[in-house]
Amino acid sequence: MEKLLEVEHLTKTFTLGSVISRVRITAVDDISFYIKPAEIFALAGESGCGKSTTARIIMGFEHATSGTIIHSGKKEAKNEKVWFTEGIQAIFQDPFATFNPLRMVEQYFFETIQNYKLAKSKREAIERIDAKLRLVGLTYEDLAGKYPSEFSGGQLQRISIARALLTDPQLIIADEPVSMVDASLRMSIVNLFKQLRDELGVSVLYITHDLATAYYVCDRIAIMFRGKIVEMGTVEQVLMAPKHPYTQLLRASIPEADTAHRWQGEIRLSDTEQDEYLRQGCRFAGRCPMVMDVCRRVTPPQFDVDGALVACHLYAETKQ
Amino acid sequence: MKNNTILRTERLHAHYILDVYGKAKVIKAVNDVDLAIQEDEIYGIAGESGCGKSTLLKALAAAVEPPLRIISGRVTYRIAGAEVDVSTLTQEEKRKLRMEYIAYVPQGSMSVLNPVSRIRDTYRDFIESHISVHQKGEAFALAKEHLTELGLPVKILDAYPHQLSGGMRQRVTIALATLLKPRIIIGDEPTTALDVVVQRGVVQLLKDVQAKLKNTIVLVTHDMGVHANIADRIGIMYAGKIVEEAPTEKIFSAPTHPYTHYLINSLPKFGDKSPRESVPGSPPSLANLPTGCPFHPRCPHVMDICKQEMPGYTQVASNHKVACWLVGEGTHGKAA
Ligand SMILES: Nc1ncnc2c1ncn2[C@@H]1O[C@H](COP(=O)(O)OP(=O)(O)OP(=O)(O)O)[C@@H](O)[C@H]1O
Ligand SMILES: Nc1ncnc2c1ncn2[C@@H]1O[C@H](COP(=O)(O)OP(=O)(O)O)[C@@H](O)[C@H]1O
Ligand code: SF4
Ligand code: SF4
Ligand SMILES: [Mg+2]
Ligand SMILES: [Mg+2]
């Protein structure tokens, strides 16, 4: 099988606190996954579970403590960042923070064109910009001479996607691209990802905690909890028949836009994330309704359960 | 319906009046809003970003400060059986009402907690500024009792805000806002920055508080799933107007305004991957509203009259009103 991106045994530790009370947090703990060409892959989980750290390492903004990242079969050499700058583009959470309010939005486009030498003349540049903006439902006319404050959040987010498309990337890393926009605009953005995948063969690493849109656009999904991938498979497997107790909790916590399915019962929340990061054995043990003795001592390995990977001792009888 | 209205607005207009290079720029964030919010009810307000939800809440909470101004209309509270026009209250009276009668948790309000003091100190300051405390330790005891009642761990009192997770901070803020058992709680996007599990915990807390106090909650969120879970009635806001209002089940099962239609039908559902269409076009500028019905530039059903005149409300069922020419001429608000 052809793979566009392979992440193998990626680990990242941070040291927090002062000299006297130092704690080491393994924000990303030995995770492995791959993304195929023309695939939308979701990395989901609650805030602080290590999603952004993973994304930043893939983009080269941060060094891994250990592990490898392979792009189109090529291992990342320490100083060779060409593939990911051209082949990978990023979109971030807050569209307003992406653009400086004092700069005209089009300047960002011309800058990217210049940096990557994507056009020989101004006219050629404008043609390229216009073509990319059309993919997101806008035109060069719409943004010529305008400042960020003249656009809504959803428009700005689409504009940042158009800019990311300038270099014809194979992979777009979108870190919570919809968490700041409202429900109706959310759909216009995820619909755009779908269109990019289907029409241009672009892959997307969709980082989110919005599982409903993840189900809607994604092919496969990995659920992260406190630095570990606890469940991974197709969205049908993971979201329609969740196996890991954390995924089950996550799935049951999504408020469905359906008054017939209101939440039943109460849930337990963690007080601080640090405690869970430092926990021995399964990090979910403090909140897991199924917890067993072994869970508090031994970190559960990944088991193959009907084609999905599940890191939980409950599935120990199945083959590893 | 028995009159249990506790919070009422009548033809409320609230605008931001800005000075842009010597010229006045008017942002019409709340336009002709009539609300009658009941006792013992959770009223939800939904609408896209920038449509004026937070501004409406500021007016409801009597937290209007320049450049925001009430242009016309009124906000009234019913206090001890009597209707009180908020505009007649003095600063001192408003201060007194705040937290004791009406608690307002603004958007992004985790900042209510002082970052350099422990939660217990914030609690103590808050308690001492509202009720007379006689004995040392009494405030602390009250804080402990309150947290326990809400099912929050007492040990957080010793923490600094940054040591708590975002969800815990938000729950502590809500706990603080409800300490004095206010009759009305106004919450602006209290769950928006949180992930689903934590969001559920916060919603659970709000529901518990409401069930205990039998008071009124006005809740703004653009997460329709949260509304479906908690709200009794919902007002859909578009360009500063409430364009549709109905019991929650009706909003989901029989959305009638074309905007509400898009809002509800674009929501993704588990087990159904069929394409969802989002609202076409972009939100209007509140500084330069379209004539007539503000939704007309984006509406697939637009007619000539929509471009000229604002439709009034039509009662399509008991408790269900809609401002759209497709539904009827309506009763008032045409000139707005
Ligand atoms: N202090 C202010 N001064 C000037 N304009 C303001 C101010 N606060 C809000 N506005 C403007 O008023 C309009 C309505 O804003 P409001 O904050 O009420 O929107 P909202 O519906 O709460 O949006 P969101 O979902 O993004 O929170 C917007 O156009 C906004 O830019
Ligand atoms: N630069 C850093 N220094 C120390 N800790 C960090 C740093 N970046 C992230 N962390 C910690 O790593 C964990 C994972 O963070 P992050 O990857 O941002 O999570 P997510 O994107 O899933 O919300 C958190 O506990 C966070 O506090
Ligand atoms: S390993 Fe144990 S504690 Fe962890 S999720 Fe599975 S059953 Fe629960
Ligand atoms: S009044 Fe006209 S433009 Fe406005 S929502 Fe109804 S049909 Fe559409
Ligand atoms: Mg993040
Ligand atoms: Mg707001």
Short mmCIF file of N, CA and C in Angstrom, two decimals, chain A residues 45-48 152 155 158 179-188 191 194 209-219 235-236 239-240 246 249-259 261-273 275 287, chain B residues 47-50 153 155-156 163-165 168 171 192-204 207-208 222-232 248-249 252 259 263 266-279 281-283 298:
data_model
loop_
_atom_site.label_atom_id
_atom_site.label_comp_id
_atom_site.label_asym_id
_atom_site.label_seq_id
_atom_site.Cartn_x
_atom_site.Cartn_y
_atom_site.Cartn_z
N GLY A 45 -9.19 13.88 20.11
CA GLY A 45 -8.99 13.67 21.53
C GLY A 45 -9.13 14.98 22.26
N GLU A 46 -9.22 14.89 23.60
CA GLU A 46 -9.50 16.12 24.35
C GLU A 46 -8.28 17.04 24.35
N SER A 47 -8.47 18.28 24.80
CA SER A 47 -7.37 19.21 24.70
C SER A 47 -6.26 18.79 25.64
N GLY A 48 -5.04 19.00 25.19
CA GLY A 48 -3.88 18.60 25.98
C GLY A 48 -3.48 17.16 25.79
N SER A 152 -15.15 37.72 7.57
CA SER A 152 -15.64 36.95 8.72
C SER A 152 -14.65 35.83 9.01
N GLN A 155 -14.67 33.14 6.34
CA GLN A 155 -14.00 33.56 5.11
C GLN A 155 -12.49 33.53 5.28
N ARG A 158 -11.21 30.09 5.05
CA ARG A 158 -11.14 29.61 3.66
C ARG A 158 -9.97 30.28 2.93
N SER A 179 -12.62 24.87 15.20
CA SER A 179 -13.09 25.04 16.57
C SER A 179 -13.45 26.49 16.89
N MET A 180 -12.99 27.44 16.09
CA MET A 180 -13.35 28.82 16.36
C MET A 180 -14.50 29.31 15.48
N VAL A 181 -14.97 28.48 14.59
CA VAL A 181 -16.04 28.96 13.72
C VAL A 181 -17.35 28.25 14.06
N ASP A 182 -18.46 28.88 13.75
CA ASP A 182 -19.72 28.32 14.21
C ASP A 182 -20.20 27.20 13.30
N ALA A 183 -21.23 26.53 13.76
CA ALA A 183 -21.70 25.30 13.13
C ALA A 183 -21.89 25.43 11.62
N SER A 184 -22.50 26.52 11.17
CA SER A 184 -22.80 26.58 9.75
C SER A 184 -21.52 26.75 8.92
N LEU A 185 -20.55 27.50 9.48
CA LEU A 185 -19.30 27.68 8.73
C LEU A 185 -18.42 26.44 8.81
N ARG A 186 -18.56 25.70 9.89
CA ARG A 186 -17.82 24.45 10.03
C ARG A 186 -18.01 23.57 8.82
N MET A 187 -19.27 23.45 8.43
CA MET A 187 -19.58 22.55 7.33
C MET A 187 -18.98 23.04 6.03
N SER A 188 -18.93 24.36 5.84
CA SER A 188 -18.37 24.83 4.57
C SER A 188 -16.88 24.51 4.52
N ASN A 191 -16.50 20.59 4.11
CA ASN A 191 -16.90 20.25 2.73
C ASN A 191 -15.76 20.56 1.76
N LYS A 194 -13.22 17.81 1.77
CA LYS A 194 -13.73 16.69 0.98
C LYS A 194 -13.47 16.92 -0.51
N HIS A 209 -11.47 18.06 17.96
CA HIS A 209 -12.22 17.27 18.94
C HIS A 209 -13.70 17.25 18.56
N ASP A 210 -13.97 17.66 17.35
CA ASP A 210 -15.35 17.62 16.86
C ASP A 210 -15.56 16.31 16.10
N LEU A 211 -16.03 15.30 16.82
CA LEU A 211 -16.12 13.97 16.21
C LEU A 211 -17.22 13.87 15.17
N ALA A 212 -18.21 14.75 15.25
CA ALA A 212 -19.30 14.68 14.26
C ALA A 212 -18.79 15.08 12.88
N THR A 213 -18.00 16.15 12.81
CA THR A 213 -17.45 16.49 11.50
C THR A 213 -16.38 15.48 11.10
N ALA A 214 -15.66 14.92 12.07
CA ALA A 214 -14.65 13.91 11.72
C ALA A 214 -15.34 12.71 11.06
N TYR A 215 -16.46 12.30 11.63
CA TYR A 215 -17.19 11.18 11.03
C TYR A 215 -17.63 11.53 9.61
N TYR A 216 -18.08 12.75 9.46
CA TYR A 216 -18.62 13.20 8.18
C TYR A 216 -17.56 13.23 7.06
N VAL A 217 -16.35 13.72 7.36
CA VAL A 217 -15.36 13.84 6.27
C VAL A 217 -14.25 12.82 6.25
N CYS A 218 -13.99 12.16 7.36
CA CYS A 218 -12.75 11.38 7.42
C CYS A 218 -12.90 9.95 6.95
N ASP A 219 -11.75 9.39 6.54
CA ASP A 219 -11.71 7.98 6.18
C ASP A 219 -11.33 7.16 7.40
N VAL A 235 -13.51 5.41 10.38
CA VAL A 235 -14.46 6.15 11.22
C VAL A 235 -15.69 5.29 11.53
N GLU A 236 -16.03 4.40 10.63
CA GLU A 236 -17.16 3.51 10.90
C GLU A 236 -16.85 2.62 12.10
N LEU A 239 -16.00 5.19 15.40
CA LEU A 239 -17.06 6.07 15.91
C LEU A 239 -18.43 5.41 15.98
N MET A 240 -18.67 4.41 15.13
CA MET A 240 -19.97 3.77 15.18
C MET A 240 -19.97 2.55 16.11
N TYR A 246 -12.41 4.84 26.70
CA TYR A 246 -12.31 6.29 26.53
C TYR A 246 -13.06 6.74 25.27
N LEU A 249 -16.63 6.82 26.02
CA LEU A 249 -17.01 8.00 26.79
C LEU A 249 -17.10 9.22 25.88
N LEU A 250 -16.08 9.34 25.02
CA LEU A 250 -16.03 10.47 24.10
C LEU A 250 -17.27 10.49 23.21
N ARG A 251 -17.56 9.35 22.68
CA ARG A 251 -18.68 9.21 21.76
C ARG A 251 -20.00 9.52 22.47
N ALA A 252 -20.10 9.07 23.71
CA ALA A 252 -21.35 9.29 24.45
C ALA A 252 -21.47 10.73 24.93
N SER A 253 -20.37 11.46 24.92
CA SER A 253 -20.41 12.83 25.42
C SER A 253 -20.76 13.84 24.34
N ILE A 254 -20.78 13.40 23.10
CA ILE A 254 -21.09 14.35 22.04
C ILE A 254 -22.54 14.73 22.13
N PRO A 255 -22.80 16.02 22.25
CA PRO A 255 -24.19 16.42 22.31
C PRO A 255 -24.80 16.26 20.93
N GLU A 256 -25.75 15.36 20.80
CA GLU A 256 -26.37 15.19 19.50
C GLU A 256 -27.44 16.23 19.28
N ALA A 257 -27.49 16.73 18.08
CA ALA A 257 -28.47 17.76 17.77
C ALA A 257 -29.82 17.08 17.54
N ASP A 258 -30.29 16.46 18.59
CA ASP A 258 -31.50 15.67 18.48
C ASP A 258 -32.09 15.60 19.88
N THR A 259 -33.25 16.21 20.06
CA THR A 259 -33.80 16.32 21.40
C THR A 259 -34.25 14.97 21.96
N HIS A 261 -32.36 12.39 21.95
CA HIS A 261 -31.19 11.72 22.51
C HIS A 261 -30.44 12.62 23.46
N ARG A 262 -31.10 13.05 24.51
CA ARG A 262 -30.40 13.86 25.48
C ARG A 262 -29.49 12.97 26.32
N TRP A 263 -28.44 13.60 26.89
CA TRP A 263 -27.52 12.82 27.71
C TRP A 263 -28.24 12.18 28.89
N GLN A 264 -27.83 10.97 29.20
CA GLN A 264 -28.35 10.29 30.37
C GLN A 264 -27.18 10.06 31.31
N GLY A 265 -27.45 10.14 32.59
CA GLY A 265 -26.42 9.80 33.58
C GLY A 265 -25.35 10.86 33.71
N GLU A 266 -24.46 10.61 34.64
CA GLU A 266 -23.43 11.57 34.94
C GLU A 266 -22.07 11.00 34.55
N ILE A 267 -21.10 11.89 34.35
CA ILE A 267 -19.76 11.41 34.02
C ILE A 267 -18.75 11.97 35.01
N ARG A 268 -17.58 11.36 35.03
CA ARG A 268 -16.51 11.86 35.89
C ARG A 268 -15.48 12.58 35.04
N LEU A 269 -15.03 13.71 35.53
CA LEU A 269 -14.00 14.44 34.81
C LEU A 269 -12.69 14.39 35.57
N SER A 270 -11.60 14.58 34.84
CA SER A 270 -10.32 14.64 35.53
C SER A 270 -10.14 16.05 36.08
N ASP A 271 -9.40 16.16 37.17
CA ASP A 271 -9.20 17.47 37.77
C ASP A 271 -8.04 18.19 37.12
N THR A 272 -6.95 17.51 36.96
CA THR A 272 -5.80 18.11 36.30
C THR A 272 -5.26 17.09 35.33
N GLU A 273 -4.73 17.59 34.20
CA GLU A 273 -4.23 16.65 33.22
C GLU A 273 -2.90 16.04 33.63
N ASP A 275 -1.84 14.81 36.46
CA ASP A 275 -1.97 13.55 37.18
C ASP A 275 -2.11 12.39 36.21
N ARG A 287 -10.45 7.06 35.59
CA ARG A 287 -11.82 7.41 35.23
C ARG A 287 -12.56 6.27 34.55
N GLY B 47 -26.98 31.38 16.81
CA GLY B 47 -26.83 32.20 15.62
C GLY B 47 -25.38 32.27 15.27
N GLU B 48 -25.06 32.67 14.03
CA GLU B 48 -23.67 32.62 13.62
C GLU B 48 -22.84 33.71 14.29
N SER B 49 -21.55 33.53 14.19
CA SER B 49 -20.62 34.44 14.84
C SER B 49 -20.86 35.87 14.36
N GLY B 50 -20.87 36.80 15.29
CA GLY B 50 -21.03 38.21 14.95
C GLY B 50 -22.46 38.65 14.75
N PRO B 153 -14.41 18.97 43.48
CA PRO B 153 -13.48 18.63 44.55
C PRO B 153 -13.06 19.86 45.35
N LYS B 155 -10.47 20.33 47.05
CA LYS B 155 -9.03 20.64 47.02
C LYS B 155 -8.67 21.71 45.98
N ILE B 156 -9.56 21.96 45.04
CA ILE B 156 -9.24 23.00 44.05
C ILE B 156 -9.16 24.38 44.69
N GLN B 163 -3.35 26.12 37.35
CA GLN B 163 -3.11 24.71 37.66
C GLN B 163 -4.32 23.84 37.34
N LEU B 164 -5.42 24.48 37.06
CA LEU B 164 -6.63 23.72 36.74
C LEU B 164 -6.77 23.58 35.23
N SER B 165 -7.43 22.52 34.82
CA SER B 165 -7.69 22.37 33.39
C SER B 165 -8.75 23.40 32.99
N MET B 168 -12.19 22.66 34.29
CA MET B 168 -12.36 22.86 35.73
C MET B 168 -12.46 24.35 36.02
N ARG B 171 -15.87 25.43 35.28
CA ARG B 171 -16.84 24.98 36.27
C ARG B 171 -16.71 25.78 37.57
N THR B 192 -17.76 26.66 24.84
CA THR B 192 -17.25 26.65 23.47
C THR B 192 -15.79 26.26 23.32
N ALA B 193 -14.94 26.70 24.24
CA ALA B 193 -13.52 26.37 24.06
C ALA B 193 -13.18 24.98 24.60
N LEU B 194 -14.17 24.26 25.08
CA LEU B 194 -13.89 23.00 25.76
C LEU B 194 -14.14 21.80 24.86
N ASP B 195 -13.46 20.70 25.17
CA ASP B 195 -13.76 19.53 24.36
C ASP B 195 -14.94 18.77 24.93
N VAL B 196 -15.40 17.79 24.15
CA VAL B 196 -16.73 17.23 24.41
C VAL B 196 -16.97 16.67 25.81
N VAL B 197 -15.98 15.96 26.34
CA VAL B 197 -16.22 15.33 27.64
C VAL B 197 -16.37 16.41 28.72
N VAL B 198 -15.48 17.38 28.64
CA VAL B 198 -15.51 18.47 29.61
C VAL B 198 -16.77 19.32 29.40
N GLN B 199 -17.10 19.53 28.16
CA GLN B 199 -18.31 20.29 27.83
C GLN B 199 -19.53 19.64 28.47
N ARG B 200 -19.54 18.33 28.39
CA ARG B 200 -20.67 17.63 28.98
C ARG B 200 -20.69 17.85 30.49
N GLY B 201 -19.53 17.86 31.11
CA GLY B 201 -19.46 18.12 32.54
C GLY B 201 -19.98 19.50 32.90
N VAL B 202 -19.66 20.48 32.08
CA VAL B 202 -20.11 21.85 32.35
C VAL B 202 -21.62 21.96 32.15
N VAL B 203 -22.12 21.34 31.10
CA VAL B 203 -23.57 21.37 30.86
C VAL B 203 -24.31 20.67 32.00
N GLN B 204 -23.74 19.56 32.45
CA GLN B 204 -24.30 18.81 33.57
C GLN B 204 -24.40 19.71 34.81
N LYS B 207 -27.15 22.30 34.38
CA LYS B 207 -28.45 21.65 34.54
C LYS B 207 -28.76 21.37 36.01
N ASP B 208 -27.75 20.87 36.72
CA ASP B 208 -27.92 20.57 38.15
C ASP B 208 -28.29 21.82 38.93
N HIS B 222 -23.15 28.45 19.98
CA HIS B 222 -23.51 28.12 18.61
C HIS B 222 -23.45 26.62 18.38
N ASP B 223 -23.27 25.88 19.48
CA ASP B 223 -23.30 24.43 19.35
C ASP B 223 -24.74 23.93 19.50
N MET B 224 -25.34 23.56 18.38
CA MET B 224 -26.74 23.15 18.42
C MET B 224 -26.94 21.88 19.25
N GLY B 225 -25.90 21.07 19.35
CA GLY B 225 -25.99 19.86 20.16
C GLY B 225 -26.18 20.21 21.63
N VAL B 226 -25.51 21.25 22.09
CA VAL B 226 -25.68 21.68 23.47
C VAL B 226 -27.11 22.19 23.67
N HIS B 227 -27.58 22.97 22.73
CA HIS B 227 -28.96 23.46 22.83
C HIS B 227 -29.95 22.29 22.92
N ALA B 228 -29.76 21.31 22.06
CA ALA B 228 -30.68 20.18 22.04
C ALA B 228 -30.71 19.48 23.38
N ASN B 229 -29.57 19.49 24.07
CA ASN B 229 -29.48 18.80 25.34
C ASN B 229 -30.02 19.55 26.53
N ILE B 230 -30.02 20.86 26.46
CA ILE B 230 -30.29 21.59 27.68
C ILE B 230 -31.43 22.61 27.58
N ALA B 231 -31.64 23.19 26.40
CA ALA B 231 -32.58 24.31 26.33
C ALA B 231 -34.03 23.85 26.31
N ASP B 232 -34.91 24.64 26.94
CA ASP B 232 -36.35 24.40 26.83
C ASP B 232 -36.90 25.11 25.60
N THR B 248 -37.55 23.87 22.04
CA THR B 248 -36.39 23.22 21.44
C THR B 248 -36.77 22.12 20.44
N GLU B 249 -37.72 21.26 20.80
CA GLU B 249 -38.09 20.16 19.90
C GLU B 249 -38.57 20.70 18.55
N PHE B 252 -35.81 21.87 16.19
CA PHE B 252 -35.13 20.77 15.52
C PHE B 252 -36.03 19.99 14.57
N TYR B 259 -33.28 30.49 7.34
CA TYR B 259 -31.96 30.44 7.99
C TYR B 259 -31.89 29.27 8.98
N LEU B 263 -29.40 25.99 9.22
CA LEU B 263 -28.66 25.74 10.46
C LEU B 263 -28.87 24.30 10.92
N SER B 266 -27.75 21.45 8.17
CA SER B 266 -26.33 21.30 7.86
C SER B 266 -25.60 20.53 8.95
N LEU B 267 -26.27 20.22 10.06
CA LEU B 267 -25.56 19.56 11.15
C LEU B 267 -25.19 18.13 10.79
N PRO B 268 -23.92 17.75 11.03
CA PRO B 268 -23.54 16.37 10.72
C PRO B 268 -24.15 15.40 11.72
N LYS B 269 -24.46 14.20 11.25
CA LYS B 269 -25.05 13.19 12.14
C LYS B 269 -24.26 11.90 12.04
N PHE B 270 -24.11 11.23 13.16
CA PHE B 270 -23.41 9.95 13.12
C PHE B 270 -24.25 8.95 12.35
N GLY B 271 -23.55 8.16 11.54
CA GLY B 271 -24.26 7.14 10.81
C GLY B 271 -24.87 7.65 9.51
N ASP B 272 -24.66 8.93 9.19
CA ASP B 272 -25.23 9.49 7.96
C ASP B 272 -24.18 10.39 7.33
N LYS B 273 -23.58 9.88 6.26
CA LYS B 273 -22.51 10.64 5.62
C LYS B 273 -23.00 11.44 4.41
N SER B 274 -24.29 11.51 4.22
CA SER B 274 -24.78 12.21 3.04
C SER B 274 -24.37 13.68 3.10
N PRO B 275 -24.10 14.27 1.92
CA PRO B 275 -23.57 15.64 1.89
C PRO B 275 -24.50 16.63 2.59
N ARG B 276 -23.90 17.52 3.35
CA ARG B 276 -24.64 18.57 4.05
C ARG B 276 -24.26 19.90 3.43
N GLU B 277 -25.28 20.71 3.26
CA GLU B 277 -25.04 21.99 2.63
C GLU B 277 -25.05 23.07 3.71
N SER B 278 -24.04 23.94 3.68
CA SER B 278 -24.03 25.02 4.66
C SER B 278 -24.71 26.26 4.08
N VAL B 279 -24.97 27.24 4.93
CA VAL B 279 -25.63 28.45 4.46
C VAL B 279 -24.79 29.10 3.37
N GLY B 281 -23.24 32.06 0.87
CA GLY B 281 -22.89 33.47 1.08
C GLY B 281 -22.26 33.75 2.42
N SER B 282 -22.15 35.02 2.76
CA SER B 282 -21.50 35.40 4.03
C SER B 282 -22.45 36.21 4.88
N PRO B 283 -22.14 36.26 6.18
CA PRO B 283 -22.98 37.05 7.08
C PRO B 283 -22.96 38.53 6.69
N ARG B 298 -28.95 36.01 1.00
CA ARG B 298 -28.52 34.61 1.05
C ARG B 298 -29.69 33.64 0.93
#
